[in-house]
Amino acid sequence: MIPINLIIADDHELFRNGLTELLKKYDDVNIIKSVADGNAFFEVIKEHPEIDIVLLDITMPNMDGFEVLKQLKSLNSKIKPVIISMHDDGNYIAKCAKSGAYGYLLKNTDQDELIKVIRIVNKGKKYFSPTIAEKMINFMSDQKVSENILSKKEKEVLGLIAEGLTTKVIASQLFVSSRTIETHRANILKKLEVKNTAELIKKATQLNLI
Amino acid sequence: MRIKTLIVVIVNSLIFIVVLILSITFYNEFSKVIEDRILLQLNSIKTLKKVQIEKLIQNEWNTFKKDGVPEDSVLMSTQKIPQNFKSGIYDLSEYDQSGEPVIGLIKSENEKRFIKQIDYNKLKSILLERTGMGNTGESYLVGANYTMRSPSRFWPDKMPTQITVDTKGVKEGLSGNEGRAVIKDYRGVEVYSVYGPISISHLNLAILSEIDRSEVIAPLQKLKTRLIGLIIVTMVIAVILSLFITRYITAPIINMQRSLKIMASGNYHKSKGFNKNSIEIREMFNALDNLKKALQGAVTFSKEIGEMNLNAEYTPKGDNDVLGISLLKMRDKLIEFRNNENRNRINTKRLMVDGLENERRRLSRELHDGIGPLLTSLKFYVENRIENKKKRKEMIKLLDATISEIRLMSNDLMPSTIDDFGVGAALRNFVENVKQSSDIDIVFEDLTNAEESRITKNQAINLFRIGQELINNSLKHAQAKHIRLSLSEFENFISFFYFDDGIGFNMETVKLGSGIINIKERVEICNGKIDINSQKGETTFEIELPVNYDSN
C-alpha cells in the first residue's frame, strides 16, 4: 500500500506536533514535514515532489493559507490542499473552496473525521462535511449575482419604478434610505443609457428586464 | 452747570445789560435836556430881570437929570458919600446907615450935588416877581463887596447886605461875564445858576437867577424810580419767559440725556416718547435712534455670539464701525476655534476608538490564533495519550466546548472576517448568528462591493459596530418582530439603513445606555451623516458615509 505523503503547514508548533503525533497512529499516512508558514511550505515541496496532501492553516505569518492556495492553483500543482482552520464562518469556507481547497476542517475536528477526509481527498475527491457545506451554502446563497447589466437590487428597484411608485415608497418597501434608491435609480439610468423614467421603462421593456 | 441754568443766566444777563444801558442812556439824555431847559429858562428870566432893572435905572436917571430934585428930600444921609463922586449912578449901600441896599443917582451942578435913591421897593418888586421860577427859584443882585443887594427869598428877614455871596457866578458876573453853572449858592445848597453883570455908569452889580437842583431833578428822581421799576418788571418777565423757553428747548435735551443714560447703563431697548420741537432736535433724535439701532444690532449680534450661535450675521455700518468689525472678527475667531476644537475632539475620539478597536482586534486574534490552536493541540494530546476511553471522551467534550467558547469570544471582540472579507460579510455572519439564537425575523442585505470595496478599515469597523449596536439594542428593548438592514456601497457614498417594527423610542428621553450616543459618535468619526426616526412600529436609522474618506 502506498502511504499518503503529507505535509502540515501551521504556525503553531504545539499544534503541528499534536497533529503529527495523532496521525502517526495511522499506517497509511506518512508525514514528510511540518512547516510554520507558506514560504517554508514552498521550499519544502521543491525537494519533495511526492507530497500528496497539505494540511493548511489559513492564518499564518509571511504567507497565509489563501495565498498558498492561490499559488498552488497557478503552479497547477498536484498537491491537494486541505484547510484546517479555526475559522468556522461560511465566507472563509467558500473562499477556500473557490480557491481550490479539497476539504475544509475545523481545528477541533475529531480524529476520525480528520483521517476520513485525508483518505477521501487522497483519492482525488473533494469533501466537505455536512456542517461545513451548510455554512458555505448559506453564505453563497446570499451572494449577489451580477452577471447581468443590472444588479439584483437594481432590477428590484427598476421593477418598483415601473410600477409607478415614488422613491420614498420604494425606499420604505425595500428598507433602504431614499438617497439609496435615488442613487440606484441614477445608476440604472446611466447603465441603460437613458435620460428619464419614460425612456427607462421603454428600454427596460425592450431588454426584457421587467 | 446745567444747560437750563446756563441759558437762563446768559439770556437774562444780556437782557439786563441791554435794559440797563438803555435806561442809563435815556436817563442821562433826559437829565441833560432838563438841565438845558432849566438853564435856558433861568437865563431868559435873568435877562428879563436885567433888562427891567437897567430900564428902571435908566428911566430914573433920565428923569433925575432933566428935572433935578431937592437934595435933602431925596437923600436921608449923604454925609459919608465921598465928595469926589462925580455925576453918575452908584451903589451906595455901604454908606447907608440902616444897612439897606441903596442904588443912588448923583448929579453935580455948579458945586452943588444932587443925590437920588432909586426906590428899593421898585427893584424888589422886579426881582421878587417869580413867575416860572418854581418853588425854589430866585433872582438877586450882588454888590462888588460880595453881599446881596436884593432880598433873599429864603431869608426874607435878614438884611441883604448882611448876606455874603461868594460864589463862582458872582465873581464871573462882577467881572462882566455871562454864563451858567451848577454851583453851591450862599446857603450851601446846590443850585443851577445863571449869572450876568449889570453895569451902568459907576454901578457894578452881578445879577443871578438860580433854582435849587433838588427841585430840578425831582422829576428825574421820579423817572429813575420808574426806570428801576421798569427794569425789575422787565427782568421778572424776562426770567419767567426764559425759564419757559429754556424748558421748551431743554426738555428734549433732557430726554436725550435720559435716553443716553439708559443706553450707557447697557439697555438699548427702552424707547421713550420724545417731543421733537425743532428740525435740529428731530435730526438729533433720528441720529440717536440710528445710533441706538446700530448699537442694538451690535448688541443682539454679540448676544448671539455669547450664546455661541456663530451662524449669526451682522453687517457693519461702515469702515468706522469698529465695534461691529471687531465682533465679526471675534465671531470668525470663535468659528475657527470651534472648528479646531471640533476637529480635535473628533480626532481624540477617533484615536480613542481606534485604540479600543485595535486592542479588541489584538485580543480577538490572541484568543483565536493563540489560545485556540493551543487548545486544539491539547485535544490532539488527549486523543493520543489518554487510554481510558470514557475519560478521553469527557475531556474532548470539555475541550470542544472551550474551543467554541473561545471562538465566540473572539468573534464578539472582533470578527476576523471584517479584515479578511469586509464589513458586509462580517455583518452577514453576525446576523446569521443572531438568527440562530433568536426567533426575530432579521434580514441583512449586503450591497457592498465584495471584490474591490472602497470602504476603509476604520469605516468597516465603525459600520460593523453600529450594526451590532442597533441589533443588540432592538433585541434588548424594541420588542421588534422584524428587523431589516441594508448596506449599500456606491461610487461616492456608503448608505447604511436600519429598520425595525418595535415599540420605538422618544428621541428626547431615550435612555438606551450609551447606544445611540456611541452610534452618533462613530458616524461623526467617519465624517458621516445620521438621520434617526422613531415611532411605534417604525424605527429607522439612515447613515451615510463618504467614500474615499481618508481615515488617517
XYZ file of N, CA, C and O in Angstrom, chain B residues 270-374:
420
model
N -35.000 100.183 25.634
C -36.000 101.088 26.164
C -36.173 102.270 25.229
O -35.233 102.913 24.809
N -37.399 102.541 24.890
C -37.656 103.632 23.967
C -38.556 104.633 24.668
O -39.514 104.265 25.331
N -38.243 105.908 24.525
C -39.066 106.912 25.178
C -39.728 107.768 24.132
O -39.191 107.991 23.053
N -40.901 108.231 24.469
C -41.565 109.148 23.554
C -40.910 110.508 23.687
O -40.695 110.998 24.789
N -40.563 111.112 22.576
C -39.911 112.402 22.642
C -40.782 113.435 21.953
O -41.451 113.143 20.969
N -40.766 114.679 22.508
C -41.384 115.718 21.720
C -40.280 116.451 20.993
O -39.390 117.055 21.592
N -40.339 116.348 19.682
C -39.253 116.897 18.873
C -39.760 118.204 18.312
O -40.527 118.212 17.350
N -39.324 119.337 18.918
C -39.955 120.577 18.566
C -39.140 121.438 17.619
O -39.480 122.571 17.378
N -38.031 120.919 17.100
C -37.345 121.680 16.076
C -36.612 120.720 15.156
O -36.392 119.564 15.503
N -36.257 121.241 14.000
C -35.626 120.385 12.986
C -34.338 119.787 13.532
O -34.098 118.585 13.422
N -33.532 120.656 14.196
C -32.240 120.174 14.679
C -32.443 119.059 15.693
O -31.792 118.024 15.655
N -33.387 119.314 16.613
C -33.626 118.329 17.660
C -34.139 117.041 17.047
O -33.725 115.941 17.422
N -35.028 117.188 16.048
C -35.569 115.985 15.413
C -34.440 115.207 14.752
O -34.333 113.995 14.890
N -33.562 115.948 14.063
C -32.442 115.265 13.407
C -31.539 114.595 14.419
O -31.055 113.489 14.225
N -31.358 115.310 15.544
C -30.533 114.757 16.613
C -31.142 113.448 17.105
O -30.448 112.459 17.313
N -32.471 113.457 17.242
C -33.141 112.246 17.722
C -33.057 111.129 16.700
O -32.888 109.966 17.049
N -33.161 111.521 15.437
C -33.016 110.497 14.406
C -31.636 109.878 14.478
O -31.466 108.663 14.381
N -30.620 110.764 14.660
C -29.249 110.271 14.777
C -29.139 109.339 15.978
O -28.555 108.253 15.904
N -29.768 109.765 17.080
C -29.731 108.945 18.301
C -30.406 107.602 18.053
O -29.916 106.555 18.456
N -31.536 107.680 17.332
C -32.264 106.448 17.016
C -31.396 105.514 16.198
O -31.347 104.309 16.461
N -30.715 106.111 15.203
C -29.847 105.292 14.357
C -28.744 104.663 15.189
O -28.437 103.481 15.051
N -28.168 105.500 16.054
C -27.110 105.003 16.940
C -27.646 103.846 17.764
O -26.995 102.804 17.921
N -28.883 104.049 18.260
C -29.495 103.026 19.095
C -29.685 101.738 18.303
O -29.363 100.654 18.774
N -30.163 101.928 17.068
C -30.383 100.746 16.229
C -29.072 100.035 15.971
O -28.970 98.809 16.072
N -28.042 100.859 15.649
C -26.737 100.270 15.354
C -26.247 99.497 16.569
O -25.811 98.346 16.470
N -26.370 100.159 17.721
C -25.901 99.502 18.947
C -26.719 98.255 19.231
O -26.186 97.216 19.599
N -28.043 98.401 19.012
C -28.912 97.248 19.253
C -28.492 96.084 18.385
O -28.394 94.957 18.855
N -28.225 96.407 17.099
C -27.761 95.364 16.176
C -26.519 94.705 16.719
O -26.438 93.480 16.831
N -25.554 95.559 17.102
C -24.295 95.024 17.603
C -24.534 94.219 18.879
O -23.955 93.152 19.075
N -25.431 94.756 19.725
C -25.698 94.068 20.991
C -26.347 92.714 20.745
O -25.938 91.699 21.313
N -27.353 92.708 19.843
C -28.015 91.438 19.527
C -26.988 90.451 18.984
O -26.949 89.284 19.381
N -26.151 90.992 18.107
C -25.142 90.140 17.494
C -24.198 89.576 18.547
O -23.914 88.377 18.587
N -23.733 90.454 19.460
C -22.795 89.968 20.466
C -23.475 88.981 21.406
O -22.852 88.037 21.896
N -24.800 89.192 21.612
C -25.543 88.253 22.451
C -25.562 86.872 21.794
O -25.305 85.854 22.447
N -25.826 86.891 20.481
C -25.835 85.629 19.731
C -24.482 84.941 19.850
O -24.392 83.738 20.098
N -23.428 85.769 19.699
C -22.084 85.197 19.790
C -21.860 84.642 21.187
O -21.315 83.558 21.369
N -22.348 85.432 22.188
C -22.210 84.987 23.574
C -22.863 83.638 23.791
O -22.386 82.822 24.583
N -23.982 83.410 23.077
C -24.654 82.118 23.226
C -24.090 81.097 22.251
O -24.671 80.042 22.028
N -22.962 81.448 21.653
C -22.241 80.573 20.730
C -23.069 80.230 19.496
O -22.886 79.182 18.888
N -23.997 81.139 19.155
C -24.700 80.950 17.891
C -23.878 81.631 16.811
O -24.059 82.788 16.502
N -22.940 80.892 16.249
C -21.944 81.516 15.382
C -22.416 81.654 13.942
O -21.697 82.124 13.092
N -23.669 81.266 13.686
C -24.187 81.470 12.338
C -24.816 82.845 12.209
O -25.249 83.227 11.137
N -24.872 83.571 13.326
C -25.487 84.895 13.314
C -24.732 85.784 12.335
O -23.511 85.717 12.219
N -25.527 86.620 11.631
C -24.904 87.502 10.650
C -24.978 88.935 11.144
O -25.857 89.289 11.921
N -24.050 89.755 10.673
C -24.062 91.167 11.038
C -23.370 91.949 9.936
O -22.322 91.532 9.438
N -24.005 93.049 9.531
C -23.382 93.881 8.513
C -22.859 95.133 9.196
O -23.640 95.861 9.806
N -21.572 95.371 9.118
C -21.030 96.572 9.776
C -21.608 97.815 9.125
O -21.916 97.813 7.929
N -21.774 98.885 9.935
C -22.394 100.108 9.440
C -21.436 100.908 8.561
O -21.823 101.888 7.968
N -20.204 100.502 8.494
C -19.232 101.225 7.690
C -17.841 100.895 8.185
O -17.669 100.080 9.085
N -16.863 101.573 7.557
C -15.476 101.282 7.940
C -15.182 101.713 9.361
O -14.245 101.242 9.985
N -16.005 102.647 9.859
C -15.733 103.154 11.202
C -16.472 102.379 12.280
O -16.367 102.697 13.451
N -17.231 101.383 11.863
C -17.979 100.584 12.839
C -17.025 99.589 13.487
O -17.074 98.388 13.224
N -16.123 100.137 14.299
C -15.069 99.305 14.886
C -15.673 98.191 15.732
O -15.232 97.035 15.683
N -16.728 98.553 16.460
C -17.384 97.557 17.323
C -17.863 96.381 16.492
O -17.552 95.224 16.775
N -18.617 96.710 15.426
C -19.167 95.652 14.580
C -18.066 94.818 13.957
O -18.129 93.592 13.967
N -17.047 95.510 13.443
C -15.977 94.786 12.769
C -15.245 93.886 13.753
O -14.940 92.723 13.463
N -15.019 94.411 14.963
C -14.351 93.591 15.986
C -15.200 92.390 16.332
O -14.687 91.273 16.497
N -16.526 92.614 16.426
C -17.421 91.500 16.755
C -17.352 90.436 15.669
O -17.303 89.238 15.959
N -17.334 90.911 14.408
C -17.250 89.952 13.303
C -15.958 89.167 13.385
O -15.937 87.941 13.223
N -14.874 89.895 13.675
C -13.573 89.238 13.812
C -13.632 88.192 14.903
O -13.157 87.064 14.762
N -14.253 88.618 16.021
C -14.367 87.712 17.163
C -15.137 86.468 16.758
O -14.750 85.341 17.078
N -16.250 86.699 16.007
C -17.064 85.552 15.598
C -16.232 84.600 14.738
O -16.231 83.395 14.950
N -15.484 85.199 13.782
C -14.698 84.347 12.897
C -13.671 83.553 13.685
O -13.444 82.370 13.448
N -13.066 84.258 14.664
C -12.074 83.573 15.513
C -12.738 82.419 16.256
O -12.176 81.319 16.371
N -13.939 82.726 16.768
C -14.659 81.700 17.533
C -15.009 80.512 16.645
O -14.901 79.357 17.071
N -15.425 80.827 15.407
C -15.759 79.736 14.479
C -14.518 78.879 14.247
O -14.567 77.648 14.336
N -13.399 79.585 13.993
C -12.153 78.871 13.757
C -11.822 78.021 14.977
O -11.503 76.834 14.862
N -11.954 78.672 16.127
C -11.651 77.989 17.391
C -12.539 76.764 17.561
O -12.075 75.676 17.882
N -13.849 76.968 17.276
C -14.783 75.868 17.458
C -14.474 74.736 16.478
O -14.527 73.560 16.838
N -14.157 75.141 15.235
C -13.833 74.113 14.252
C -12.617 73.314 14.684
O -12.599 72.083 14.600
N -11.592 74.064 15.155
C -10.393 73.373 15.637
C -10.745 72.435 16.768
O -10.299 71.281 16.808
N -11.553 72.993 17.666
C -11.968 72.242 18.841
C -12.689 70.963 18.408
O -12.411 69.874 18.902
N -13.611 71.159 17.433
C -14.365 70.010 16.921
C -13.428 68.987 16.315
O -13.557 67.791 16.568
N -12.507 69.515 15.495
C -11.559 68.618 14.840
C -10.774 67.844 15.882
O -10.626 66.625 15.792
N -10.309 68.601 16.880
C -9.526 67.959 17.933
C -10.346 66.911 18.656
O -9.866 65.814 18.929
N -11.606 67.302 18.938
C -12.467 66.391 19.677
C -12.672 65.110 18.870
O -12.527 64.001 19.381
N -12.983 65.290 17.573
C -13.225 64.122 16.733
C -11.957 63.292 16.604
O -11.986 62.064 16.680
N -10.836 64.018 16.448
C -9.565 63.299 16.343
C -9.303 62.476 17.586
O -8.911 61.310 17.502
N -9.511 63.135 18.739
C -9.285 62.439 20.001
C -10.174 61.212 20.081
O -9.733 60.117 20.440
N -11.461 61.443 19.690
C -12.407 60.339 19.749
C -11.951 59.226 18.819
O -11.979 58.047 19.162
N -11.542 59.650 17.621
C -11.123 58.668 16.633
C -9.947 57.863 17.174
O -9.929 56.631 17.075
N -8.994 58.600 17.765
C -7.824 57.908 18.313
C -8.252 56.930 19.393
O -7.769 55.788 19.450
N -9.186 57.410 20.232
C -9.653 56.539 21.315
C -10.323 55.298 20.777
O -10.031 54.164 21.185
N -11.237 55.532 19.810
C -11.964 54.394 19.241
C -10.990 53.468 18.522
O -11.048 52.239 18.674
N -10.059 54.083 17.767
C -9.064 53.264 17.072
C -8.292 52.412 18.056
O -8.077 51.206 17.836
N -7.875 53.070 19.133
C -7.112 52.339 20.157
C -7.926 51.171 20.694
O -7.420 50.038 20.793
N -9.174 51.501 20.993
C -10.059 50.463 21.543
C -10.200 49.306 20.572
O -10.052 48.129 20.939
N -10.454 49.666 19.303
C -10.676 48.615 18.308
C -9.405 47.810 18.071
O -9.451 46.592 17.891
N -8.274 48.522 18.069
C -7.004 47.790 17.890
C -6.784 46.800 19.019
O -6.341 45.667 18.798
N -7.108 47.289 20.205
C -6.930 46.422 21.373
C -7.853 45.204 21.263
O -7.458 44.069 21.518
N -9.081 45.460 20.841
C -10.036 44.360 20.678
C -9.535 43.374 19.634
O -9.616 42.159 19.813
N -9.027 43.981 18.533
C -8.540 43.127 17.454
C -7.407 42.247 17.972
O -7.379 41.035 17.746
N -6.483 42.882 18.699
C -5.326 42.153 19.220
C -5.787 41.000 20.121
O -5.347 39.847 19.983
N -6.746 41.356 21.006
C -7.235 40.360 21.959
C -7.959 39.233 21.231
O -7.772 38.043 21.529
N -8.752 39.637 20.250
C -9.510 38.653 19.473
C -8.563 37.691 18.770
O -8.729 36.475 18.813
N -7.514 38.284 18.147
C -6.534 37.444 17.435
C -5.808 36.521 18.413
O -5.545 35.361 18.120
N -5.511 37.118 19.551
C -4.778 36.356 20.561
C -5.581 35.111 20.963
O -5.046 34.005 21.054
N -6.879 35.353 21.176
C -7.742 34.231 21.567
C -7.837 33.224 20.433
O -7.663 32.018 20.624
N -8.097 33.750 19.248
C -8.386 32.901 18.098
C -7.155 32.151 17.634
O -7.176 30.944 17.412
N -6.073 32.890 17.488
C -4.884 32.285 16.891
C -3.870 31.834 17.928
O -2.910 31.142 17.600
N -4.040 32.263 19.143
C -3.095 31.873 20.190
C -3.633 30.741 21.040
O -3.117 29.619 21.035
N -4.715 31.075 21.737
C -5.249 30.077 22.661
C -5.968 28.962 21.915
O -5.864 27.791 22.255
N -6.651 29.308 20.838
C -7.389 28.314 20.043
C -6.511 27.133 19.638
O -6.786 25.988 20.015
N -5.441 27.393 18.902
C -4.562 26.285 18.493
C -3.989 25.505 19.675
O -3.825 24.278 19.603
N -3.691 26.241 20.763
C -3.170 25.535 21.941
C -4.179 24.499 22.429
O -3.834 23.363 22.747
